[in-house]
Amino acid sequence: MNVLKIAAGTGLIVALALALLVAGNACALPQGLALTPPAPTAVGKAAFVLPAYTNASLKTLRVWTYRPAAWTPGDPVVFVMHGMGRNAEEYLDAWVGAAEQRQFLLVAPEFDNPLSRYVTRDYQEGNVRAVDGTLTPEEEWAFTVIENIFDRLQADNGWTIPAYDIFGHSAGSQFVQRMVMLKPDARIRRAVAANAGTYTFPDPQTAYPFGLAGVPHDLPAAYGVDLTLLLGELDNSASQGRLDQSPPAMAQGPHRLGRGQALFRAAQADADSRNVALRWKVQTVPGVGHDFEAMSAAAAGLF
């Protein structure tokens, strides 16, 4: 009887795990949000919904914006990438003061997912691989969605802005760093990756998302992107946030501060070995831990 109970319990766990995997794959990007018609970007805070992919309209994405009254198309466009909480509006709100002071147009995509505490593939890892591990087409990468949003803004407003800036914190920082690594041809002017829990290292022997094995990449092009690794001086323990402590993550360092420093050293060594310039920088914010508002304030001065 005990054997039967154990078998039944094991079967239930397996079924639940499979259900989570399937749900996570189905929810890679939100479905069912009503599309909004094209319209110029309003002054102040607003939101619109667009198809995430150019080849299908089934999956849609809400995008929050904030436009200062004095902003012009010659001023910066800053994408703000939320953390694991998928709280895009809250991240947008944290940047409003800087937007008014520095004339930023803020764009905060909302990669909503009801299983966000368990699923990282759709956002932090860029939707580069399907749930079964196979590569997805580049037009379905989450990184490509950023380019699609930029195109939508240009078309809705009649702008011809050549490039955008992008900031991410925590899970959003993983997104930004991996976008630089895998999609260096994106129209990024400056990128800031703040307090990432893990990174994609320039290691072709380690499986993605911790390394580059199994995914297309162009390291010299990635090193040519203006990327700042922004690290909180006090983000130096595993107790802050929900830090990945799996063996591949721990191989990168014991905490976020150490992992960011290790990535920069690895990138510098690899760029030197290839005799190519590294445009990446590393900067530490004194007295700050895993705090997206404080890190946002520090990042605003870099754009």
PDB file of N, CA, C and O in Angstrom, residues 6 19 41 48 112 170 197 205 213 217 254 268 273 275:
ATOM      1  N   ILE A   6       3.303   5.976  -2.653  1.00  0.00           N
ATOM      2  CA  ILE A   6       4.500   6.675  -3.141  1.00  0.00           C
ATOM      3  C   ILE A   6       4.429   6.853  -4.646  1.00  0.00           C
ATOM      4  O   ILE A   6       4.715   7.920  -5.188  1.00  0.00           O
ATOM      5  N   ALA A  19       2.603  20.049 -16.141  1.00  0.00           N
ATOM      6  CA  ALA A  19       1.595  21.105 -16.316  1.00  0.00           C
ATOM      7  C   ALA A  19       2.230  22.481 -16.222  1.00  0.00           C
ATOM      8  O   ALA A  19       1.903  23.392 -16.979  1.00  0.00           O
ATOM      9  N   THR A  41       1.934  58.942 -29.117  1.00  0.00           N
ATOM     10  CA  THR A  41       2.242  58.741 -27.705  1.00  0.00           C
ATOM     11  C   THR A  41       1.837  59.965 -26.899  1.00  0.00           C
ATOM     12  O   THR A  41       2.304  61.076 -27.157  1.00  0.00           O
ATOM     13  N   PHE A  48      -0.263  51.078 -24.170  1.00  0.00           N
ATOM     14  CA  PHE A  48      -0.870  50.528 -25.373  1.00  0.00           C
ATOM     15  C   PHE A  48      -0.557  49.040 -25.435  1.00  0.00           C
ATOM     16  O   PHE A  48       0.326  48.543 -24.722  1.00  0.00           O
ATOM     17  N   ASP A 112       4.173  39.965 -18.755  1.00  0.00           N
ATOM     18  CA  ASP A 112       3.333  39.341 -17.742  1.00  0.00           C
ATOM     19  C   ASP A 112       3.351  37.821 -17.894  1.00  0.00           C
ATOM     20  O   ASP A 112       3.392  37.296 -19.006  1.00  0.00           O
ATOM     21  N   SER A 170      17.841  43.490 -11.934  1.00  0.00           N
ATOM     22  CA  SER A 170      17.584  42.131 -11.475  1.00  0.00           C
ATOM     23  C   SER A 170      17.240  41.233 -12.675  1.00  0.00           C
ATOM     24  O   SER A 170      18.059  41.073 -13.576  1.00  0.00           O
ATOM     25  N   GLY A 197      21.092  38.641 -11.367  1.00  0.00           N
ATOM     26  CA  GLY A 197      21.357  37.465 -10.548  1.00  0.00           C
ATOM     27  C   GLY A 197      22.306  36.501 -11.229  1.00  0.00           C
ATOM     28  O   GLY A 197      23.142  35.861 -10.582  1.00  0.00           O
ATOM     29  N   GLN A 205      31.425  26.734 -24.144  1.00  0.00           N
ATOM     30  CA  GLN A 205      31.336  25.365 -23.641  1.00  0.00           C
ATOM     31  C   GLN A 205      30.226  25.186 -22.605  1.00  0.00           C
ATOM     32  O   GLN A 205      29.823  24.054 -22.329  1.00  0.00           O
ATOM     33  N   ALA A 213      26.835  27.990 -25.280  1.00  0.00           N
ATOM     34  CA  ALA A 213      26.686  26.732 -25.995  1.00  0.00           C
ATOM     35  C   ALA A 213      25.236  26.552 -26.440  1.00  0.00           C
ATOM     36  O   ALA A 213      24.304  26.716 -25.655  1.00  0.00           O
ATOM     37  N   HIS A 217      25.721  33.389 -31.653  1.00  0.00           N
ATOM     38  CA  HIS A 217      26.303  34.552 -30.995  1.00  0.00           C
ATOM     39  C   HIS A 217      27.426  35.137 -31.845  1.00  0.00           C
ATOM     40  O   HIS A 217      27.974  34.472 -32.722  1.00  0.00           O
ATOM     41  N   PRO A 254      29.400  34.030  -5.613  1.00  0.00           N
ATOM     42  CA  PRO A 254      28.506  33.764  -4.483  1.00  0.00           C
ATOM     43  C   PRO A 254      27.328  34.725  -4.377  1.00  0.00           C
ATOM     44  O   PRO A 254      26.369  34.451  -3.666  1.00  0.00           O
ATOM     45  N   GLN A 268      36.578  40.967 -20.529  1.00  0.00           N
ATOM     46  CA  GLN A 268      37.818  41.685 -20.858  1.00  0.00           C
ATOM     47  C   GLN A 268      38.898  40.717 -21.333  1.00  0.00           C
ATOM     48  O   GLN A 268      39.593  40.986 -22.320  1.00  0.00           O
ATOM     49  N   SER A 273      41.903  38.436 -25.866  1.00  0.00           N
ATOM     50  CA  SER A 273      42.393  37.270 -26.606  1.00  0.00           C
ATOM     51  C   SER A 273      42.016  37.338 -28.081  1.00  0.00           C
ATOM     52  O   SER A 273      42.692  36.760 -28.936  1.00  0.00           O
ATOM     53  N   ASN A 275      41.751  40.286 -29.600  1.00  0.00           N
ATOM     54  CA  ASN A 275      42.299  41.557 -30.059  1.00  0.00           C
ATOM     55  C   ASN A 275      41.201  42.485 -30.569  1.00  0.00           C
ATOM     56  O   ASN A 275      41.334  43.134 -31.604  1.00  0.00           O
TER      57      ASN A 275
END
